[in-house]
PDB file of C-alpha atoms in Angstrom:
ATOM      1  CA  GLN A   1       0.000   0.000   0.000  1.00 54.00           C
ATOM      2  CA  SER A   2       1.524   3.297  -1.133  1.00 61.00           C
ATOM      3  CA  ALA A   3       1.780   6.287   1.175  1.00 84.00           C
ATOM      4  CA  LEU A   4       0.113   8.599  -1.354  1.00 94.00           C
ATOM      5  CA  THR A   5      -3.137   7.540  -2.990  1.00 96.00           C
ATOM      6  CA  GLN A   6      -3.585   7.767  -6.742  1.00 97.00           C
ATOM      7  CA  PRO A   7      -6.365   6.289  -8.871  1.00 97.00           C
ATOM      8  CA  PRO A   8      -5.025   3.200 -10.644  1.00 96.00           C
ATOM      9  CA  SER A   9      -6.295   4.375 -14.008  1.00 97.00           C
ATOM     10  CA  ALA A  10      -7.519   7.417 -15.897  1.00 97.00           C
ATOM     11  CA  SER A  11      -8.517   7.928 -19.485  1.00 96.00           C
ATOM     12  CA  GLY A  12      -9.573  10.504 -22.013  1.00 96.00           C
ATOM     13  CA  SER A  13      -9.968  11.012 -25.730  1.00 96.00           C
ATOM     14  CA  PRO A  14      -7.499  12.989 -27.818  1.00 96.00           C
ATOM     15  CA  GLY A  15      -7.967  16.704 -27.238  1.00 96.00           C
ATOM     16  CA  GLN A  16      -9.754  16.257 -23.936  1.00 97.00           C
ATOM     17  CA  SER A  17      -8.454  17.128 -20.475  1.00 97.00           C
ATOM     18  CA  VAL A  18      -7.885  14.656 -17.683  1.00 98.00           C
ATOM     19  CA  ALA A  19      -6.916  15.210 -14.053  1.00 98.00           C
ATOM     20  CA  ILE A  20      -5.049  12.729 -11.886  1.00 98.00           C
ATOM     21  CA  SER A  21      -5.270  13.109  -8.130  1.00 98.00           C
ATOM     22  CA  CYS A  22      -2.698  12.380  -5.443  1.00 98.00           C
ATOM     23  CA  THR A  23      -4.019  12.288  -1.894  1.00 97.00           C
ATOM     24  CA  GLY A  24      -1.826  12.393   1.162  1.00 96.00           C
ATOM     25  CA  THR A  25      -2.147  13.832   4.637  1.00 95.00           C
ATOM     26  CA  SER A  26      -1.519  17.042   6.543  1.00 95.00           C
ATOM     27  CA  SER A  27       2.000  15.730   7.229  1.00 92.00           C
ATOM     28  CA  ASP A  28       3.058  15.484   3.608  1.00 94.00           C
ATOM     29  CA  VAL A  29       1.032  16.867   0.680  1.00 96.00           C
ATOM     30  CA  GLY A  30      -0.824  19.280   2.924  1.00 96.00           C
ATOM     31  CA  ALA A  31       2.269  20.448   4.761  1.00 94.00           C
ATOM     32  CA  TYR A  32       4.743  21.140   1.992  1.00 95.00           C
ATOM     33  CA  ASN A  33       4.722  22.621  -1.503  1.00 96.00           C
ATOM     34  CA  PHE A  34       7.089  19.898  -2.678  1.00 96.00           C
ATOM     35  CA  VAL A  35       4.826  17.721  -4.789  1.00 97.00           C
ATOM     36  CA  SER A  36       6.274  16.377  -8.025  1.00 98.00           C
ATOM     37  CA  TRP A  37       4.851  14.404 -10.922  1.00 98.00           C
ATOM     38  CA  TYR A  38       6.660  11.928 -13.165  1.00 97.00           C
ATOM     39  CA  GLN A  39       5.700  10.422 -16.493  1.00 97.00           C
ATOM     40  CA  HIS A  40       6.927   6.888 -17.104  1.00 94.00           C
ATOM     41  CA  HIS A  41       6.699   5.021 -20.354  1.00 93.00           C
ATOM     42  CA  PRO A  42       7.546   1.371 -19.528  1.00 86.00           C
ATOM     43  CA  GLY A  43      11.089   0.519 -20.453  1.00 86.00           C
ATOM     44  CA  LYS A  44      12.136   4.152 -20.581  1.00 90.00           C
ATOM     45  CA  ALA A  45      13.552   6.602 -18.076  1.00 92.00           C
ATOM     46  CA  PRO A  46      10.947   8.379 -15.956  1.00 93.00           C
ATOM     47  CA  ARG A  47      10.514  12.071 -16.803  1.00 96.00           C
ATOM     48  CA  LEU A  48       9.888  14.925 -14.387  1.00 97.00           C
ATOM     49  CA  MET A  49       6.767  16.801 -15.481  1.00 98.00           C
ATOM     50  CA  ILE A  50       5.949  19.024 -12.491  1.00 98.00           C
ATOM     51  CA  TYR A  51       7.890  20.026  -9.378  1.00 97.00           C
ATOM     52  CA  GLU A  52       7.034  22.198  -6.373  1.00 97.00           C
ATOM     53  CA  VAL A  53       3.317  21.588  -7.062  1.00 97.00           C
ATOM     54  CA  THR A  54       2.976  23.848 -10.108  1.00 97.00           C
ATOM     55  CA  ARG A  55       6.364  24.369 -11.760  1.00 97.00           C
ATOM     56  CA  ARG A  56       7.266  22.860 -15.122  1.00 97.00           C
ATOM     57  CA  PRO A  57      10.842  21.982 -16.061  1.00 95.00           C
ATOM     58  CA  SER A  58      12.128  23.334 -19.327  1.00 94.00           C
ATOM     59  CA  GLY A  59      10.847  21.287 -22.252  1.00 94.00           C
ATOM     60  CA  VAL A  60       7.649  20.054 -20.631  1.00 97.00           C
ATOM     61  CA  PRO A  61       4.614  21.152 -22.676  1.00 96.00           C
ATOM     62  CA  ASP A  62       2.327  23.668 -21.006  1.00 95.00           C
ATOM     63  CA  ARG A  63      -0.486  21.164 -21.536  1.00 97.00           C
ATOM     64  CA  PHE A  64       0.731  19.700 -18.235  1.00 98.00           C
ATOM     65  CA  SER A  65      -0.180  21.618 -15.095  1.00 98.00           C
ATOM     66  CA  GLY A  66      -0.156  20.950 -11.377  1.00 98.00           C
ATOM     67  CA  SER A  67      -2.214  22.190  -8.468  1.00 97.00           C
ATOM     68  CA  LYS A  68      -2.930  21.448  -4.825  1.00 98.00           C
ATOM     69  CA  SER A  69      -5.841  21.853  -2.478  1.00 97.00           C
ATOM     70  CA  GLY A  70      -5.444  20.766   1.094  1.00 97.00           C
ATOM     71  CA  ASN A  71      -4.047  17.249   1.221  1.00 97.00           C
ATOM     72  CA  THR A  72      -4.692  16.504  -2.451  1.00 98.00           C
ATOM     73  CA  ALA A  73      -2.500  17.428  -5.381  1.00 98.00           C
ATOM     74  CA  SER A  74      -3.534  17.093  -9.000  1.00 98.00           C
ATOM     75  CA  LEU A  75      -1.891  16.780 -12.379  1.00 98.00           C
ATOM     76  CA  THR A  76      -3.993  17.995 -15.284  1.00 98.00           C
ATOM     77  CA  VAL A  77      -3.193  17.081 -18.853  1.00 98.00           C
ATOM     78  CA  SER A  78      -4.997  19.270 -21.367  1.00 97.00           C
ATOM     79  CA  GLY A  79      -5.348  18.617 -25.057  1.00 96.00           C
ATOM     80  CA  LEU A  80      -4.560  14.917 -24.632  1.00 97.00           C
ATOM     81  CA  GLN A  81      -2.233  13.416 -27.202  1.00 97.00           C
ATOM     82  CA  ALA A  82      -1.448   9.798 -27.938  1.00 96.00           C
ATOM     83  CA  GLU A  83       2.078  10.169 -26.576  1.00 96.00           C
ATOM     84  CA  ASP A  84       0.688  11.172 -23.188  1.00 97.00           C
ATOM     85  CA  GLU A  85      -0.343   7.563 -22.608  1.00 97.00           C
ATOM     86  CA  ALA A  86       1.945   6.446 -19.782  1.00 97.00           C
ATOM     87  CA  ASP A  87       2.124   5.785 -16.068  1.00 95.00           C
ATOM     88  CA  TYR A  88       2.152   8.873 -13.851  1.00 97.00           C
ATOM     89  CA  TYR A  89       3.540   8.990 -10.315  1.00 96.00           C
ATOM     90  CA  CYS A  90       3.314  11.698  -7.701  1.00 97.00           C
ATOM     91  CA  THR A  91       5.778  12.259  -4.886  1.00 96.00           C
ATOM     92  CA  SER A  92       5.676  14.487  -1.837  1.00 95.00           C
ATOM     93  CA  HIS A  93       8.167  15.621   0.749  1.00 92.00           C
ATOM     94  CA  ALA A  94       7.118  14.420   4.199  1.00 88.00           C
ATOM     95  CA  GLY A  95       9.614  16.067   6.515  1.00 83.00           C
ATOM     96  CA  SER A  96      13.280  15.356   7.179  1.00 78.00           C
ATOM     97  CA  ILE A  97      14.528  13.308   4.219  1.00 74.00           C
ATOM     98  CA  ASN A  98      11.302  11.429   3.748  1.00 77.00           C
ATOM     99  CA  LEU A  99       9.881  11.400   0.247  1.00 85.00           C
ATOM    100  CA  LEU A 100       6.679   9.503  -0.418  1.00 90.00           C
ATOM    101  CA  PHE A 101       5.478   8.017  -3.690  1.00 92.00           C
ATOM    102  CA  GLY A 102       2.008   7.436  -5.011  1.00 94.00           C
ATOM    103  CA  GLY A 103       1.119   4.045  -6.399  1.00 93.00           C
ATOM    104  CA  GLY A 104       0.917   5.335  -9.956  1.00 94.00           C
ATOM    105  CA  THR A 105      -1.880   6.023 -12.417  1.00 97.00           C
ATOM    106  CA  LYS A 106      -2.051   4.442 -15.854  1.00 97.00           C
ATOM    107  CA  LEU A 107      -3.293   7.096 -18.276  1.00 97.00           C
ATOM    108  CA  THR A 108      -4.965   5.723 -21.386  1.00 97.00           C
ATOM    109  CA  VAL A 109      -5.670   7.870 -24.418  1.00 96.00           C
ATOM    110  CA  LEU A 110      -8.769   6.366 -25.991  1.00 93.00           C
TER     111      LEU A 110
ATOM    112  CA  GLN B   1      23.911  16.006 -23.414  1.00 93.00           C
ATOM    113  CA  VAL B   2      22.965  15.393 -19.805  1.00 95.00           C
ATOM    114  CA  GLN B   3      22.952  11.647 -19.274  1.00 95.00           C
ATOM    115  CA  LEU B   4      22.951   8.965 -16.602  1.00 97.00           C
ATOM    116  CA  VAL B   5      23.790   5.363 -17.475  1.00 97.00           C
ATOM    117  CA  GLU B   6      23.366   2.569 -14.947  1.00 97.00           C
ATOM    118  CA  SER B   7      25.200  -0.750 -15.006  1.00 97.00           C
ATOM    119  CA  GLY B   8      25.943  -3.707 -12.780  1.00 97.00           C
ATOM    120  CA  GLY B   9      22.545  -5.335 -12.609  1.00 97.00           C
ATOM    121  CA  GLY B  10      22.080  -9.053 -12.996  1.00 97.00           C
ATOM    122  CA  SER B  11      20.824 -12.234 -11.382  1.00 97.00           C
ATOM    123  CA  VAL B  12      21.916 -13.208  -7.891  1.00 97.00           C
ATOM    124  CA  LYS B  13      20.846 -15.728  -5.262  1.00 97.00           C
ATOM    125  CA  PRO B  14      19.282 -14.632  -1.992  1.00 97.00           C
ATOM    126  CA  GLY B  15      21.976 -13.533   0.409  1.00 97.00           C
ATOM    127  CA  GLY B  16      24.252 -12.427  -2.396  1.00 97.00           C
ATOM    128  CA  SER B  17      25.680  -9.010  -3.202  1.00 97.00           C
ATOM    129  CA  LEU B  18      25.744  -6.655  -6.168  1.00 97.00           C
ATOM    130  CA  ARG B  19      27.262  -3.255  -6.811  1.00 98.00           C
ATOM    131  CA  LEU B  20      25.410  -0.953  -9.173  1.00 98.00           C
ATOM    132  CA  SER B  21      27.136   1.918 -10.930  1.00 98.00           C
ATOM    133  CA  CYS B  22      25.797   5.049 -12.557  1.00 98.00           C
ATOM    134  CA  ALA B  23      27.963   7.054 -14.953  1.00 98.00           C
ATOM    135  CA  ALA B  24      27.071  10.720 -15.283  1.00 98.00           C
ATOM    136  CA  SER B  25      27.921  13.005 -18.178  1.00 97.00           C
ATOM    137  CA  GLY B  26      26.963  16.392 -19.590  1.00 97.00           C
ATOM    138  CA  PHE B  27      26.805  18.242 -16.266  1.00 97.00           C
ATOM    139  CA  THR B  28      28.973  19.067 -13.261  1.00 97.00           C
ATOM    140  CA  PHE B  29      28.363  15.906 -11.256  1.00 97.00           C
ATOM    141  CA  SER B  30      29.893  17.273  -8.060  1.00 97.00           C
ATOM    142  CA  ASP B  31      27.276  20.049  -7.912  1.00 96.00           C
ATOM    143  CA  TYR B  32      24.344  17.717  -7.358  1.00 97.00           C
ATOM    144  CA  TYR B  33      22.850  15.397  -4.792  1.00 96.00           C
ATOM    145  CA  MET B  34      22.099  12.030  -6.386  1.00 97.00           C
ATOM    146  CA  SER B  35      19.608   9.277  -5.636  1.00 96.00           C
ATOM    147  CA  TRP B  36      18.710   5.678  -6.389  1.00 97.00           C
ATOM    148  CA  ILE B  37      15.077   4.764  -6.966  1.00 96.00           C
ATOM    149  CA  ARG B  38      13.733   1.296  -7.753  1.00 95.00           C
ATOM    150  CA  GLN B  39      10.650  -0.263  -9.285  1.00 93.00           C
ATOM    151  CA  PRO B  40       9.765  -3.868  -8.418  1.00 93.00           C
ATOM    152  CA  PRO B  41       8.004  -5.764 -11.200  1.00 93.00           C
ATOM    153  CA  GLY B  42       4.376  -4.744 -11.488  1.00 88.00           C
ATOM    154  CA  LYS B  43       4.692  -2.193  -8.697  1.00 88.00           C
ATOM    155  CA  GLY B  44       5.311   1.513  -8.289  1.00 87.00           C
ATOM    156  CA  LEU B  45       8.464   3.514  -7.740  1.00 88.00           C
ATOM    157  CA  GLU B  46      10.285   3.411  -4.391  1.00 91.00           C
ATOM    158  CA  TRP B  47      13.038   5.731  -3.172  1.00 91.00           C
ATOM    159  CA  VAL B  48      16.147   3.801  -2.098  1.00 94.00           C
ATOM    160  CA  ALA B  49      18.948   6.192  -1.162  1.00 95.00           C
ATOM    161  CA  LYS B  50      20.329   9.708  -1.532  1.00 94.00           C
ATOM    162  CA  ILE B  51      23.838  11.138  -1.233  1.00 96.00           C
ATOM    163  CA  SER B  52      24.980  14.738  -0.922  1.00 95.00           C
ATOM    164  CA  ASN B  53      27.089  16.348  -3.618  1.00 95.00           C
ATOM    165  CA  SER B  54      30.282  15.943  -1.585  1.00 96.00           C
ATOM    166  CA  GLY B  55      29.403  12.450  -0.428  1.00 95.00           C
ATOM    167  CA  SER B  56      29.547  13.460   3.207  1.00 96.00           C
ATOM    168  CA  SER B  57      25.839  12.917   3.879  1.00 95.00           C
ATOM    169  CA  ILE B  58      24.039   9.681   3.115  1.00 95.00           C
ATOM    170  CA  TYR B  59      20.370   8.845   3.478  1.00 92.00           C
ATOM    171  CA  LEU B  60      18.800   5.402   3.118  1.00 93.00           C
ATOM    172  CA  ALA B  61      15.251   4.135   3.176  1.00 89.00           C
ATOM    173  CA  ASP B  62      14.634   2.751   6.646  1.00 86.00           C
ATOM    174  CA  SER B  63      13.832  -0.721   5.317  1.00 87.00           C
ATOM    175  CA  LEU B  64      17.229  -0.959   3.607  1.00 92.00           C
ATOM    176  CA  LYS B  65      19.527   0.304   6.337  1.00 89.00           C
ATOM    177  CA  GLY B  66      22.222  -2.189   7.193  1.00 90.00           C
ATOM    178  CA  ARG B  67      22.073  -3.926   3.800  1.00 96.00           C
ATOM    179  CA  PHE B  68      22.484  -1.180   1.188  1.00 97.00           C
ATOM    180  CA  THR B  69      24.898   1.710   1.009  1.00 96.00           C
ATOM    181  CA  ILE B  70      25.334   4.561  -1.450  1.00 97.00           C
ATOM    182  CA  SER B  71      28.589   6.213  -2.438  1.00 98.00           C
ATOM    183  CA  ARG B  72      30.053   8.378  -5.169  1.00 98.00           C
ATOM    184  CA  ASP B  73      33.354   9.232  -6.823  1.00 98.00           C
ATOM    185  CA  ASN B  74      33.216  12.788  -8.100  1.00 98.00           C
ATOM    186  CA  ALA B  75      36.547  12.388  -9.874  1.00 97.00           C
ATOM    187  CA  LYS B  76      35.001   9.608 -11.939  1.00 98.00           C
ATOM    188  CA  ASN B  77      31.547  11.212 -12.245  1.00 98.00           C
ATOM    189  CA  SER B  78      30.097   8.023 -10.836  1.00 98.00           C
ATOM    190  CA  LEU B  79      27.447   6.980  -8.342  1.00 98.00           C
ATOM    191  CA  TYR B  80      27.297   3.563  -6.695  1.00 98.00           C
ATOM    192  CA  LEU B  81      24.861   1.375  -4.802  1.00 98.00           C
ATOM    193  CA  GLN B  82      26.310  -1.524  -2.831  1.00 98.00           C
ATOM    194  CA  MET B  83      23.631  -4.096  -2.099  1.00 98.00           C
ATOM    195  CA  ASN B  84      24.341  -6.879   0.386  1.00 97.00           C
ATOM    196  CA  SER B  85      22.231  -9.682   1.869  1.00 97.00           C
ATOM    197  CA  LEU B  86      19.909  -9.425  -1.091  1.00 97.00           C
ATOM    198  CA  ARG B  87      16.363 -10.686  -0.770  1.00 97.00           C
ATOM    199  CA  VAL B  88      13.796 -11.802  -3.330  1.00 97.00           C
ATOM    200  CA  GLU B  89      11.865  -8.596  -2.642  1.00 95.00           C
ATOM    201  CA  ASP B  90      14.856  -6.524  -3.789  1.00 97.00           C
ATOM    202  CA  THR B  91      14.133  -7.670  -7.342  1.00 98.00           C
ATOM    203  CA  ALA B  92      13.520  -4.466  -9.298  1.00 97.00           C
ATOM    204  CA  VAL B  93      14.698  -2.084 -11.943  1.00 96.00           C
ATOM    205  CA  TYR B  94      17.090   0.323 -10.258  1.00 98.00           C
ATOM    206  CA  TYR B  95      17.330   3.890 -11.522  1.00 97.00           C
ATOM    207  CA  CYS B  96      19.837   6.568 -10.653  1.00 97.00           C
ATOM    208  CA  ALA B  97      18.554  10.126 -10.725  1.00 97.00           C
ATOM    209  CA  ARG B  98      19.806  13.661 -10.246  1.00 97.00           C
ATOM    210  CA  ASP B  99      18.287  15.762  -7.476  1.00 94.00           C
ATOM    211  CA  GLY B 100      17.889  18.807  -9.663  1.00 92.00           C
ATOM    212  CA  TYR B 101      15.179  20.598  -7.716  1.00 89.00           C
ATOM    213  CA  ASN B 102      13.905  20.583  -4.164  1.00 85.00           C
ATOM    214  CA  TYR B 103      12.742  17.017  -3.575  1.00 90.00           C
ATOM    215  CA  ALA B 104      12.492  16.289  -7.303  1.00 94.00           C
ATOM    216  CA  TRP B 105      14.624  14.293  -9.722  1.00 96.00           C
ATOM    217  CA  ASP B 106      15.106  16.040 -13.048  1.00 96.00           C
ATOM    218  CA  VAL B 107      17.388  13.565 -14.840  1.00 96.00           C
ATOM    219  CA  TRP B 108      17.000   9.779 -14.775  1.00 96.00           C
ATOM    220  CA  GLY B 109      18.873   6.879 -16.246  1.00 95.00           C
ATOM    221  CA  HIS B 110      17.161   4.064 -18.108  1.00 94.00           C
ATOM    222  CA  GLY B 111      17.663   1.663 -15.254  1.00 96.00           C
ATOM    223  CA  THR B 112      19.430  -1.620 -14.582  1.00 97.00           C
ATOM    224  CA  THR B 113      17.600  -4.807 -13.634  1.00 97.00           C
ATOM    225  CA  VAL B 114      18.372  -6.760 -10.485  1.00 98.00           C
ATOM    226  CA  THR B 115      16.847 -10.205 -10.086  1.00 98.00           C
ATOM    227  CA  VAL B 116      17.174 -12.051  -6.785  1.00 97.00           C
ATOM    228  CA  SER B 117      16.085 -15.654  -7.114  1.00 96.00           C
ATOM    229  CA  SER B 118      17.135 -19.074  -5.940  1.00 94.00           C
TER     230      SER B 118
END
């Protein structure tokens, strides 16, 4: 059982928007603005998509956005494209050196 | 270009040892904290260990303390993970990653597979 809760799956049609949630507690997601999101195509290196809740690294399309409300963070993918189909993981700082992972969400582009 | 390449994975019996390596290129390795993260088959990602840029501070997941250790050689632009007393549950793809932002890894390798089986 993962420390952060993500839905196991999400889906949307090309061009649509989809949001993936990441629920923690007041000791991790709710306490710190250090939530990150990673895209992982199986067999490839994971890719950082969002850090510090809302910030995008250089090269990440602005179709990807992050937000947080209380103990739940969200990754929204707008204008879905076929290449967005992947597994997505959230992480959150939880004090000291602790970093928690979500269980991952498989995003399917229909 | 910025790159991390892991090596050293393989098959080992329970109780055995392996040393993973990660070769960094395209950036000033000694400027960055580095981490190991693993993914067991069919499961999610799990943080394993972190080391400061100088190597003076080391952090390990509680469940791995006493069996795993992380080290680095800045002169060789290399990161290491020494894994002892391996268990079946250590079977995973092991990734090295650069701690490029606060509590976020901005560069990852493609991973090396460790299989622990009798």
